[in-house]
Tab-separated table of C-alpha atoms and ligand atoms in Angstrom:
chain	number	residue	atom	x	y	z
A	9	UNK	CA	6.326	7.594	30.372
A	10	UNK	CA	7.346	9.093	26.868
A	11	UNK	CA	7.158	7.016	23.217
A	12	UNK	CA	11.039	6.889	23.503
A	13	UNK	CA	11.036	3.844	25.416
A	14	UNK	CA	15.010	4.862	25.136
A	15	UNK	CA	14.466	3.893	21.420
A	16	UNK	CA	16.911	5.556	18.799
A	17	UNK	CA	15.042	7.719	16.245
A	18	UNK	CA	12.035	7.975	18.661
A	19	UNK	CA	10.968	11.932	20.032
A	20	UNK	CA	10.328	11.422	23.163
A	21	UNK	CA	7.356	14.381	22.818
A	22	UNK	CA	4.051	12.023	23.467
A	23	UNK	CA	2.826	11.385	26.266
A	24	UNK	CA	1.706	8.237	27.126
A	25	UNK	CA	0.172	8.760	30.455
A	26	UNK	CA	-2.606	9.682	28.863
A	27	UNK	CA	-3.340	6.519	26.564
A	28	UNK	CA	-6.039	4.464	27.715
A	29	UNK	CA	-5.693	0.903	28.852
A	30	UNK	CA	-7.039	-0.621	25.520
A	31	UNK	CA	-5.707	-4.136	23.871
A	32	UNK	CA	-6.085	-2.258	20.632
A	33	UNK	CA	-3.870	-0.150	18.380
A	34	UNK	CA	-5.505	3.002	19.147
A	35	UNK	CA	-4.097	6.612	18.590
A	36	UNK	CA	-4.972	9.651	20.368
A	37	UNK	CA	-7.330	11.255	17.684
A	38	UNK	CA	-9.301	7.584	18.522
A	39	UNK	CA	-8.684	5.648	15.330
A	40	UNK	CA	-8.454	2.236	15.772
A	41	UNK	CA	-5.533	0.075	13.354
A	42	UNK	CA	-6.828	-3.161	12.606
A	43	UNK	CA	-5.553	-3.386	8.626
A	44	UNK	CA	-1.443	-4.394	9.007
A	45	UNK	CA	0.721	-3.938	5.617
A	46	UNK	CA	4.181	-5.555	6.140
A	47	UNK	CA	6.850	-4.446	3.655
A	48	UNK	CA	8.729	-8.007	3.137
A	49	UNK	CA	11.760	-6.127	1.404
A	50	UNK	CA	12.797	-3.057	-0.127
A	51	UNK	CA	14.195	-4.132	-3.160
A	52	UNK	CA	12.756	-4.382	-6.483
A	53	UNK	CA	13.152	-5.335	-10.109
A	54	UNK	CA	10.930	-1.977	-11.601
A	55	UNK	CA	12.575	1.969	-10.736
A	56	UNK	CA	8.925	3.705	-10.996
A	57	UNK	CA	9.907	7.532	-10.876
A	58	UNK	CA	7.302	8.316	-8.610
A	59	UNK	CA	8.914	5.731	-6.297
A	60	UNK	CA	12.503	4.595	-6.723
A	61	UNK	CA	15.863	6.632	-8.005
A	62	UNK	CA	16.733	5.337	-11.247
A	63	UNK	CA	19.807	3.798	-9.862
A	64	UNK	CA	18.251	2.387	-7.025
A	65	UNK	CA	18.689	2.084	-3.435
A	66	UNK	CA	20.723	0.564	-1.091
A	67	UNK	CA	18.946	-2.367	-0.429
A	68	UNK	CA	18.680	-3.655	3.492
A	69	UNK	CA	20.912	-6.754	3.533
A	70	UNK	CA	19.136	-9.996	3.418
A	71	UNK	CA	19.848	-11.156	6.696
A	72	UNK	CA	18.635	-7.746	8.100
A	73	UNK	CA	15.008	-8.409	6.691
A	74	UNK	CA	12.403	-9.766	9.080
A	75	UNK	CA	12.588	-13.422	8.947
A	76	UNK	CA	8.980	-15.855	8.115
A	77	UNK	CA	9.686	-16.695	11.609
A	78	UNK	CA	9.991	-13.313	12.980
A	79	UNK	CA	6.854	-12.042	10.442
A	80	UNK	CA	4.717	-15.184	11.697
A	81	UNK	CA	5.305	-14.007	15.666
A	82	UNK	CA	4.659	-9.897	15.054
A	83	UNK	CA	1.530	-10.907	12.462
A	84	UNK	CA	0.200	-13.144	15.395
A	85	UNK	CA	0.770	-10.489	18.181
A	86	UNK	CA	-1.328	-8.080	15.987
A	87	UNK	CA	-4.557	-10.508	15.087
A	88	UNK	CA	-3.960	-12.081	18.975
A	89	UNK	CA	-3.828	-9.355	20.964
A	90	UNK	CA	-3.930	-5.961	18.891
A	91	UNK	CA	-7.222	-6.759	16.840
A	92	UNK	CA	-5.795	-6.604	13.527
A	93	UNK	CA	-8.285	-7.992	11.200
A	94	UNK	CA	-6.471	-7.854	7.634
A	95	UNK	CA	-2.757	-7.984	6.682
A	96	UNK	CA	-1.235	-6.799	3.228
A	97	UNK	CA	2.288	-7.590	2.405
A	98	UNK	CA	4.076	-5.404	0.199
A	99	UNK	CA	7.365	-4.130	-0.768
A	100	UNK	CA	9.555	-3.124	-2.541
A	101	UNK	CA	8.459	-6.474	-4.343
A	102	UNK	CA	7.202	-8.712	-2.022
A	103	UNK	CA	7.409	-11.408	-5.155
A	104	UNK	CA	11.548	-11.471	-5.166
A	105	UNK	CA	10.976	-12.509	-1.743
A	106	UNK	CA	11.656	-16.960	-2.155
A	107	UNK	CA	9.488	-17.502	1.038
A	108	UNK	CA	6.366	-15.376	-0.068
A	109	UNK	CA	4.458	-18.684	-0.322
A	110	UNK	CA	5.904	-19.627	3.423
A	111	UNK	CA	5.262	-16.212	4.616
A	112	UNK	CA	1.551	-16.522	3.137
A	113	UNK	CA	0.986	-20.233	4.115
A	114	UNK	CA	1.918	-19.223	7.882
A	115	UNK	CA	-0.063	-16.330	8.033
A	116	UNK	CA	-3.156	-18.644	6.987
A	117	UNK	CA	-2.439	-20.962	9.540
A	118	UNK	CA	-2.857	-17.878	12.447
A	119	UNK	CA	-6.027	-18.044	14.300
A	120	UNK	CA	-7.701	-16.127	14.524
A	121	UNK	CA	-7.094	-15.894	10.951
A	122	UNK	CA	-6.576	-12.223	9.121
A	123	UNK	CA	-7.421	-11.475	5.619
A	124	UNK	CA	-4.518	-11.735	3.441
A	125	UNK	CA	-4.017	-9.543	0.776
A	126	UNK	CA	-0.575	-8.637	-1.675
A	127	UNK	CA	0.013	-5.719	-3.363
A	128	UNK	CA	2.484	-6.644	-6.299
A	129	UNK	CA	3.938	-5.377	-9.788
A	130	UNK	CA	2.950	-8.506	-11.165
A	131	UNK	CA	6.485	-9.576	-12.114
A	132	UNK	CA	7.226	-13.517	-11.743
A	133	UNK	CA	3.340	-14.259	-11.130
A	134	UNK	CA	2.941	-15.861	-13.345
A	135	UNK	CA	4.641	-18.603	-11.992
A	136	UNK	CA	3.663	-18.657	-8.493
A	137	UNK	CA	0.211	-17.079	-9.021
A	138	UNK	CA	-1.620	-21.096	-8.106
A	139	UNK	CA	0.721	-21.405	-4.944
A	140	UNK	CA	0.015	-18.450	-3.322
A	141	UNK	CA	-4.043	-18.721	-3.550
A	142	UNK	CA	-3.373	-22.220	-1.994
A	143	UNK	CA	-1.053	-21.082	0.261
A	144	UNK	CA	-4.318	-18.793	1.683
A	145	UNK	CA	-4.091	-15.443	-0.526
A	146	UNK	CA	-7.509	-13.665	-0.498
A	147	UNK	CA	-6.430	-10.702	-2.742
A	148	UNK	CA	-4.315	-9.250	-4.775
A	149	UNK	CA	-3.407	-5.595	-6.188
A	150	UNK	CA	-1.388	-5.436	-9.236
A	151	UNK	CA	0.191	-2.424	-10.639
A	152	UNK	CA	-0.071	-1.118	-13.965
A	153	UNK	CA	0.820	2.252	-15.106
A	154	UNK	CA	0.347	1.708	-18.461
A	155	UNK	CA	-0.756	-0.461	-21.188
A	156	UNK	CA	1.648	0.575	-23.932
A	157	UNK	CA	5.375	-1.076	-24.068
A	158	UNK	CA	6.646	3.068	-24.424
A	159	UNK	CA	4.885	5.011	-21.514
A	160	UNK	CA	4.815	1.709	-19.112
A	161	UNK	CA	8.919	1.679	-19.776
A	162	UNK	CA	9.268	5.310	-19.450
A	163	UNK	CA	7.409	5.489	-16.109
A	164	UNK	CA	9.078	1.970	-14.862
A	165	UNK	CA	12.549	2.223	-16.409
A	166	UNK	CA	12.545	-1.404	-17.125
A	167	UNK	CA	10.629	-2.903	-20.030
A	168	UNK	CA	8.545	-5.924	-18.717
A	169	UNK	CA	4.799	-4.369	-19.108
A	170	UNK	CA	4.639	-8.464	-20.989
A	171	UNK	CA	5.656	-9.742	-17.579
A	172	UNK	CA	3.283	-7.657	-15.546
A	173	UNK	CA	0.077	-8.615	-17.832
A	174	UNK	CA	1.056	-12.008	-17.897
A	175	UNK	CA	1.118	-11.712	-13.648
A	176	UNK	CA	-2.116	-10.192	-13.836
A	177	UNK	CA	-3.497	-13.079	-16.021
A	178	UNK	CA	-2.180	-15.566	-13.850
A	179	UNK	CA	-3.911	-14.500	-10.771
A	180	UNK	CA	-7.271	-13.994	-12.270
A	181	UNK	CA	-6.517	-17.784	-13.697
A	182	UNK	CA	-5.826	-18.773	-10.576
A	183	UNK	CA	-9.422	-17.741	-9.389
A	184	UNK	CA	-8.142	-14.535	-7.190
A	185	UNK	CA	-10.910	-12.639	-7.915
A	186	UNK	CA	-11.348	-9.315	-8.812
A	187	UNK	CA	-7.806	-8.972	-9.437
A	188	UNK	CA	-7.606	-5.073	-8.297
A	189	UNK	CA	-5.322	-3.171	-10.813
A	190	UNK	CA	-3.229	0.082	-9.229
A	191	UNK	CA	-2.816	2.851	-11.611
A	192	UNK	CA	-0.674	6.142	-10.744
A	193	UNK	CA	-0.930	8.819	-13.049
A	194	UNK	CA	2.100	11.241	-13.704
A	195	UNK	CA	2.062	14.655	-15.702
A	196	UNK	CA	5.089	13.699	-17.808
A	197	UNK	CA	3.877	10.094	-19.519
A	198	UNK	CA	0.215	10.493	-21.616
A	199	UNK	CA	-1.890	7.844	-20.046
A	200	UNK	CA	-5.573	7.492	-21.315
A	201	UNK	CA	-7.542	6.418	-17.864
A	202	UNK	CA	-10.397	5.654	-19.975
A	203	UNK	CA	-8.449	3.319	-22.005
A	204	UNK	CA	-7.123	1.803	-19.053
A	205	UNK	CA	-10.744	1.191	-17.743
A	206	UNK	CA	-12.338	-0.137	-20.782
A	207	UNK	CA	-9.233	-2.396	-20.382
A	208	UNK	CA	-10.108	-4.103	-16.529
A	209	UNK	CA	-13.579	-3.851	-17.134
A	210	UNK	CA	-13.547	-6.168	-20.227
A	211	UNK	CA	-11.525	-8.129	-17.898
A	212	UNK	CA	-13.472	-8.239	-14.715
A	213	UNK	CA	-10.448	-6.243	-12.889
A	214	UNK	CA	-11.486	-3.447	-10.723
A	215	UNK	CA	-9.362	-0.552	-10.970
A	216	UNK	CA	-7.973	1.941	-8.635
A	217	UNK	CA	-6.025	5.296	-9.662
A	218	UNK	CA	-3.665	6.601	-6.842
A	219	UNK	CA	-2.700	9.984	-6.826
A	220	UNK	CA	0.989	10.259	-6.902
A	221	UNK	CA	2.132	11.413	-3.530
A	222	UNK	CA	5.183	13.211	-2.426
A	223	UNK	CA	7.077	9.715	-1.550
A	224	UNK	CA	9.364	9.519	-4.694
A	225	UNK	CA	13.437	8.931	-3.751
A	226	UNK	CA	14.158	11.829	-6.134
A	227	UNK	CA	12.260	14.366	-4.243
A	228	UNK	CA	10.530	15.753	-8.035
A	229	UNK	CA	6.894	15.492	-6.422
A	230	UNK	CA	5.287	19.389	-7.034
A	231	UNK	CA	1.692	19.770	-6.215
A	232	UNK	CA	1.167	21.734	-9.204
A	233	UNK	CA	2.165	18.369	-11.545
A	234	UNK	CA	-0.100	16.315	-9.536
A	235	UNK	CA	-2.333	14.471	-11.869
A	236	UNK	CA	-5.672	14.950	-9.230
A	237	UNK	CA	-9.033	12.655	-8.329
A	238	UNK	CA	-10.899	15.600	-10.090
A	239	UNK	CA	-8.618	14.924	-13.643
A	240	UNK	CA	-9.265	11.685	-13.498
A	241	UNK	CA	-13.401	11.975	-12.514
A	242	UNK	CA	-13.571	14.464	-15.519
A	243	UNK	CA	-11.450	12.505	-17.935
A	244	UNK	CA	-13.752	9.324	-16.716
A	245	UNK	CA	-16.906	11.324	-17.051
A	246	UNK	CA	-16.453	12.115	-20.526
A	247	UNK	CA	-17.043	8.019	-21.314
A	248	UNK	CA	-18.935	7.198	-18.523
A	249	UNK	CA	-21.510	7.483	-16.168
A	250	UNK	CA	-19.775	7.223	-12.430
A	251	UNK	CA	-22.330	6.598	-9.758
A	252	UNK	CA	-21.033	6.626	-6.381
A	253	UNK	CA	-20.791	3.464	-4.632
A	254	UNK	CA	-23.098	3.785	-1.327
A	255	UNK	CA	-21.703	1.024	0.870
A	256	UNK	CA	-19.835	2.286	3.862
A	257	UNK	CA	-16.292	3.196	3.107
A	258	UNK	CA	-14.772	1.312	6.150
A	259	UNK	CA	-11.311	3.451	6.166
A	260	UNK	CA	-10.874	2.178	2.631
A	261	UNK	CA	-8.611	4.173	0.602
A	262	UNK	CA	-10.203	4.572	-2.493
A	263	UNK	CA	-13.852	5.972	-3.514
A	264	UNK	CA	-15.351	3.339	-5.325
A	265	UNK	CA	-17.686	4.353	-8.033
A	266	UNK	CA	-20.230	1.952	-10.225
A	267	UNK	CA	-19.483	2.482	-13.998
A	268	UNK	CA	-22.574	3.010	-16.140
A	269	UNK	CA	-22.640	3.345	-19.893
A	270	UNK	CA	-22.492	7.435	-20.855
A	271	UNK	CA	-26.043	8.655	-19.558
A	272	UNK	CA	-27.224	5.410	-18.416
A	273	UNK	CA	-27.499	5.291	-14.697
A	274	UNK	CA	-30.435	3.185	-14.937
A	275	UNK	CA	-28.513	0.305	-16.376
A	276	UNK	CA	-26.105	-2.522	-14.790
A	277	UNK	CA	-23.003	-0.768	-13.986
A	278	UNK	CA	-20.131	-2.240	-16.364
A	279	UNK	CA	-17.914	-2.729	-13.219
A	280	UNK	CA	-16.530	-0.399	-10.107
A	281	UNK	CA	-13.535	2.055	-10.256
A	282	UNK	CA	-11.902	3.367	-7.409
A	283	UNK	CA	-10.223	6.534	-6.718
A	284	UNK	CA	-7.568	7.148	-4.289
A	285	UNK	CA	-7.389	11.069	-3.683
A	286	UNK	CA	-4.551	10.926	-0.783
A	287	UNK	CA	-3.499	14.508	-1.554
A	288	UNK	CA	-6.543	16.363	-2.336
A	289	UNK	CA	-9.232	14.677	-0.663
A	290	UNK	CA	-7.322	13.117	2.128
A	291	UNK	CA	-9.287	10.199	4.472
A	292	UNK	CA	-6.379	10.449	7.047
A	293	UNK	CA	-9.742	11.098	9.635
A	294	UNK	CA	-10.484	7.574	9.212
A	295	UNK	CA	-6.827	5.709	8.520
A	296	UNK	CA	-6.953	2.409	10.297
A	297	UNK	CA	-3.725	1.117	9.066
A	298	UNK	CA	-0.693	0.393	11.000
A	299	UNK	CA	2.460	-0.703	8.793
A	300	UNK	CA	5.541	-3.092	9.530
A	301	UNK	CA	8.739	-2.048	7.758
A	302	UNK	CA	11.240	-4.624	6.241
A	303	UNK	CA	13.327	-3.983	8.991
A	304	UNK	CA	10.708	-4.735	11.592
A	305	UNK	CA	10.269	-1.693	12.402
A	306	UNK	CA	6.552	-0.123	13.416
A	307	UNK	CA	5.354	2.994	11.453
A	308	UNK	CA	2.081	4.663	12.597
A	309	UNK	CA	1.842	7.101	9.190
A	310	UNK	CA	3.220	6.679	5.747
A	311	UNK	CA	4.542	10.003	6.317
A	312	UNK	CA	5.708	9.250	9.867
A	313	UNK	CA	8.836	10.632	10.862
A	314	UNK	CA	9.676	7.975	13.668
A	315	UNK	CA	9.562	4.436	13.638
A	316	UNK	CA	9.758	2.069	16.652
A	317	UNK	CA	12.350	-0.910	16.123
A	318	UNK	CA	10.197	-3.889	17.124
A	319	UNK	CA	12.340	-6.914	15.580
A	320	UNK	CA	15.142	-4.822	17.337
A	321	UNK	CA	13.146	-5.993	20.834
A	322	UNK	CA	12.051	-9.065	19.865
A	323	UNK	CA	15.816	-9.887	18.787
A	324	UNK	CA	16.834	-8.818	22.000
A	325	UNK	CA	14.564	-10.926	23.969
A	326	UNK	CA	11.348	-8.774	24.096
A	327	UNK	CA	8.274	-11.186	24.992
A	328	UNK	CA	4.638	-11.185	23.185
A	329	UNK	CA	3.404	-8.822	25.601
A	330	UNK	CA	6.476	-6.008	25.792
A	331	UNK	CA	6.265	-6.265	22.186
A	332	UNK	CA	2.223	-5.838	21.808
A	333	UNK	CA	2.642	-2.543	24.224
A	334	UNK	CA	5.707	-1.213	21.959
A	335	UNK	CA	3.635	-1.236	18.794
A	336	UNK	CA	0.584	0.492	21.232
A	337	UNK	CA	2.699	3.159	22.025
A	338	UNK	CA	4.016	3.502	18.436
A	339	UNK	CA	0.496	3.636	17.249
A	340	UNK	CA	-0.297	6.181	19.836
A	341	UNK	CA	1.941	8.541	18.416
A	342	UNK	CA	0.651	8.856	14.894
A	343	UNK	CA	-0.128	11.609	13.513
A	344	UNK	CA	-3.329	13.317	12.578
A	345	UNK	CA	-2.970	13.668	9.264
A	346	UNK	CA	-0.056	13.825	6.143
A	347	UNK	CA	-0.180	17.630	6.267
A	348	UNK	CA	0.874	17.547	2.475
A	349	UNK	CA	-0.790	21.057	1.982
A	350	UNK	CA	0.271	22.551	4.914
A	351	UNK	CA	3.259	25.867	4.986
A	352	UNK	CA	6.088	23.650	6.426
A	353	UNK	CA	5.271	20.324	5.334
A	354	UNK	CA	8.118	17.975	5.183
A	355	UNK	CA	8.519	14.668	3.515
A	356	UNK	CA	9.458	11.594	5.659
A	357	UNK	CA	13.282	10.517	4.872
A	358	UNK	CA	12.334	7.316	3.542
A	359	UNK	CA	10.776	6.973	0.043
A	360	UNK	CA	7.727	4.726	-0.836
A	361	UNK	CA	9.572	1.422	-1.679
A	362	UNK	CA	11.685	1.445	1.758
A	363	UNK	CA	8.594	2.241	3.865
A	364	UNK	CA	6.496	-0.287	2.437
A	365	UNK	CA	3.544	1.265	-0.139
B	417	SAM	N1	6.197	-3.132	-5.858
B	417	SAM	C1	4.832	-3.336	-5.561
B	417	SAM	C2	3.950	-2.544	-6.490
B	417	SAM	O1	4.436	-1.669	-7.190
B	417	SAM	O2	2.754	-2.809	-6.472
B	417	SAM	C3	4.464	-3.054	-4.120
B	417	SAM	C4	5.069	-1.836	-3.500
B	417	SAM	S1	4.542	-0.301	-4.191
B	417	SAM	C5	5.400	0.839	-3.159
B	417	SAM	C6	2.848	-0.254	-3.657
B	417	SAM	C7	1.970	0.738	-4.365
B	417	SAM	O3	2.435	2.039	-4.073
B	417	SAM	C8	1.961	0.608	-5.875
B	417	SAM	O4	0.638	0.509	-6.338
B	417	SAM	C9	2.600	1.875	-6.354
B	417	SAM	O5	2.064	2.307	-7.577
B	417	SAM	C10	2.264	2.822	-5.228
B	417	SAM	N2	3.167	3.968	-5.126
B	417	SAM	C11	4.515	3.960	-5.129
B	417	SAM	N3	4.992	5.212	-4.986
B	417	SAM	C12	3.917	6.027	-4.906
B	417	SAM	C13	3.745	7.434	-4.735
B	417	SAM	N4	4.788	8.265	-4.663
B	417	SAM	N5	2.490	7.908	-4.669
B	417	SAM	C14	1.424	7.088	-4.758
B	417	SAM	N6	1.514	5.756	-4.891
B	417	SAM	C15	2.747	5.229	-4.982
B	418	SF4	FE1	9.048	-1.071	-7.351
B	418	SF4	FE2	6.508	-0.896	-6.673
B	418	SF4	FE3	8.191	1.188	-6.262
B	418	SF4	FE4	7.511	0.543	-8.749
B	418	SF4	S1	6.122	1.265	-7.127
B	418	SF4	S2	9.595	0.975	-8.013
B	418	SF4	S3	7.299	-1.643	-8.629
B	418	SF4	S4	8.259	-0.762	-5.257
């Protein structure tokens, strides 16, 4: 049997003879998925160049998004019988969705029950910040480019850095705790990432810069722009003293690294900061993510180039078990790596905020 399945927009290249008979989302390099991140729309309020056009995009049509319903059976597939452990819900901006708190509150009431985490630009948190820790939120990423009203506007086209602090506030108010701040750096907007550190650690917020990757609608990513891990060590390095976190990584993204005053590893550490190096120290080796789209459809890489239609089956009558072995033999499929620096590298068709970030 091929990963087709007679699936539009599926190469039916892989073999799945070959896959063993495991419950889990395994892949044929032998990574095991067990962290989901739904994308709950594709729309947003914020045009981030390294994400969105500045006219937008056409968004999927309401009624075309995966329904709480639909979301509550695939999320209960994956922690029943695919041994997902966490699940992040994302966007677009999952926060213009009006049944986050449903979406949330269901996923809390799964058993066995997955860690639930939202990765957000902050925008309208403030007002629903309380609901969705007692709805069963565990964490919480919000993203901040910038702390100035200028560069944050210039890099989001829209100019509501206000509404994003007061989001960011709201959650650490609301005892979600450390609120974990996203930072991407781009070559054309002066950012200080010290500034922005001494900024979440007087806070409490653990940081995490992301290296831009090549994801943006407007196809501008070069490699020689790339603000890189290295920049942002050195830059880092010349305040403090960054000692390198030695818990396991567990397939995390980031590095984590303990801040220490300038020359004073022998101290408390301030607070952590974590580094995402996707591009130049990629940790594809270890990925353990699978991803849902807003359509419901599976993706095994961000930089995928298929994508299995799973609310398409479900819709069409699919049971818990059909549906378990589609996203198996989606996952089975992905790819070793991003391949961002090899000749011939080719970015997927759909930019960040459609796949889900
Ligand atoms: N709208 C929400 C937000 O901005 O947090 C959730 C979706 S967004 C796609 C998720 C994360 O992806 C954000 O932290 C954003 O900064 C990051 N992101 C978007 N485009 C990116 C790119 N081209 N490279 C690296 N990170 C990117
Ligand atoms: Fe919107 Fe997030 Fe993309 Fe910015 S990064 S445009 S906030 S989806």
């Amino acid at each position: 049997m091929s990963i087709g399945l007679g699936m539009p927009g599926i190469r039916p290249t892989i073999d799945l003879a070959t896959r063993p008979a495991s419950p889990a989302l395994i892949d044929r390099f032998g990574r095991v998925a067990t962290d989901l991140r739904v994308s709950l729309t594709d729309r947003c309020n914020l045009r981030c160049t390294y994400c969105m056009p500045a006219d937008g995009l056409p968004w999927t049509p309401t009624a075309d998004l995966l329904s709480p319903d639909e979301i509550a059976r695939l999320i209960g597939i994956a922690v029943r019988e695919l041994g997902v452990t966490s699940v992040r819900f994302t966007g677009g901006e999952p926060l213009l969705r009006a049944d986050l708190v449903e979406i949330v509150a269901r996923t809390a009431a799964l058993d066995p029950r997955p860690e639930i985490a939202l990765t957000t630009n902050g925008i309208g948190l403030e007002q629903r910040a309380v609901a969705l820790r007692q709805a069963g939120l565990n964490r919480i990423n919000v993203s901040l480019d910038a702390l100035d009203d200028e560069a944050f506007t210039r890099i989001a086209r829209r100019p509501l850095l206000r509404r994003t602090l007061a989001g960011i506030d709201a959650a650490a108010a609301a005892g979600i705790a450390p609120v974990k701040i996203n930072a991407v750096l781009v070559s054309d907007v002066e950012v200080d990432p010290v500034e922005l550190l001494q900024w979440a650690l007087a806070r409490g917020h653990e940081l995490r810069f992301i290296e831009q990757m090549p994801l943006d609608a407007d196809r501008s990513w070069r490699r020689a722009d790339l603000v890189t891990a290295g920049d942002v060590r050195r830059r880092l390095s010349e305040r403090y003293t960054l000692v390198p976190d030695s818990a396991p990584r567990e397939g995390a993204p980031a590095q984590r690294w303990h801040v220490h005053p300038l020359g004073r590893a022998d101290t408390a550490p301030l607070g952590a900061v974590g580094i995402i190096a996707s591009v130049t120290e990629p940790f594809c080796g270890d990925c353990r993510r699978t991803r849902l789209t807003a359509q419901g459809t599976v993706r095994a890489c961000l930089f995928s180039h298929d994508e299995v239609p799973l609310a398409t089956a479900l819709r069409t009558g699919a049971d818990d078990d059909q549906l378990a072995d589609l996203w198996r033999a989606a996952m089975w499929a992905k790819p070793a790596g991003h391949g961002i620096d090899r000749p011939g590298f080719a970015p997927p068709q759909r930019s960040m905020s459609e796949i889900g970030g």
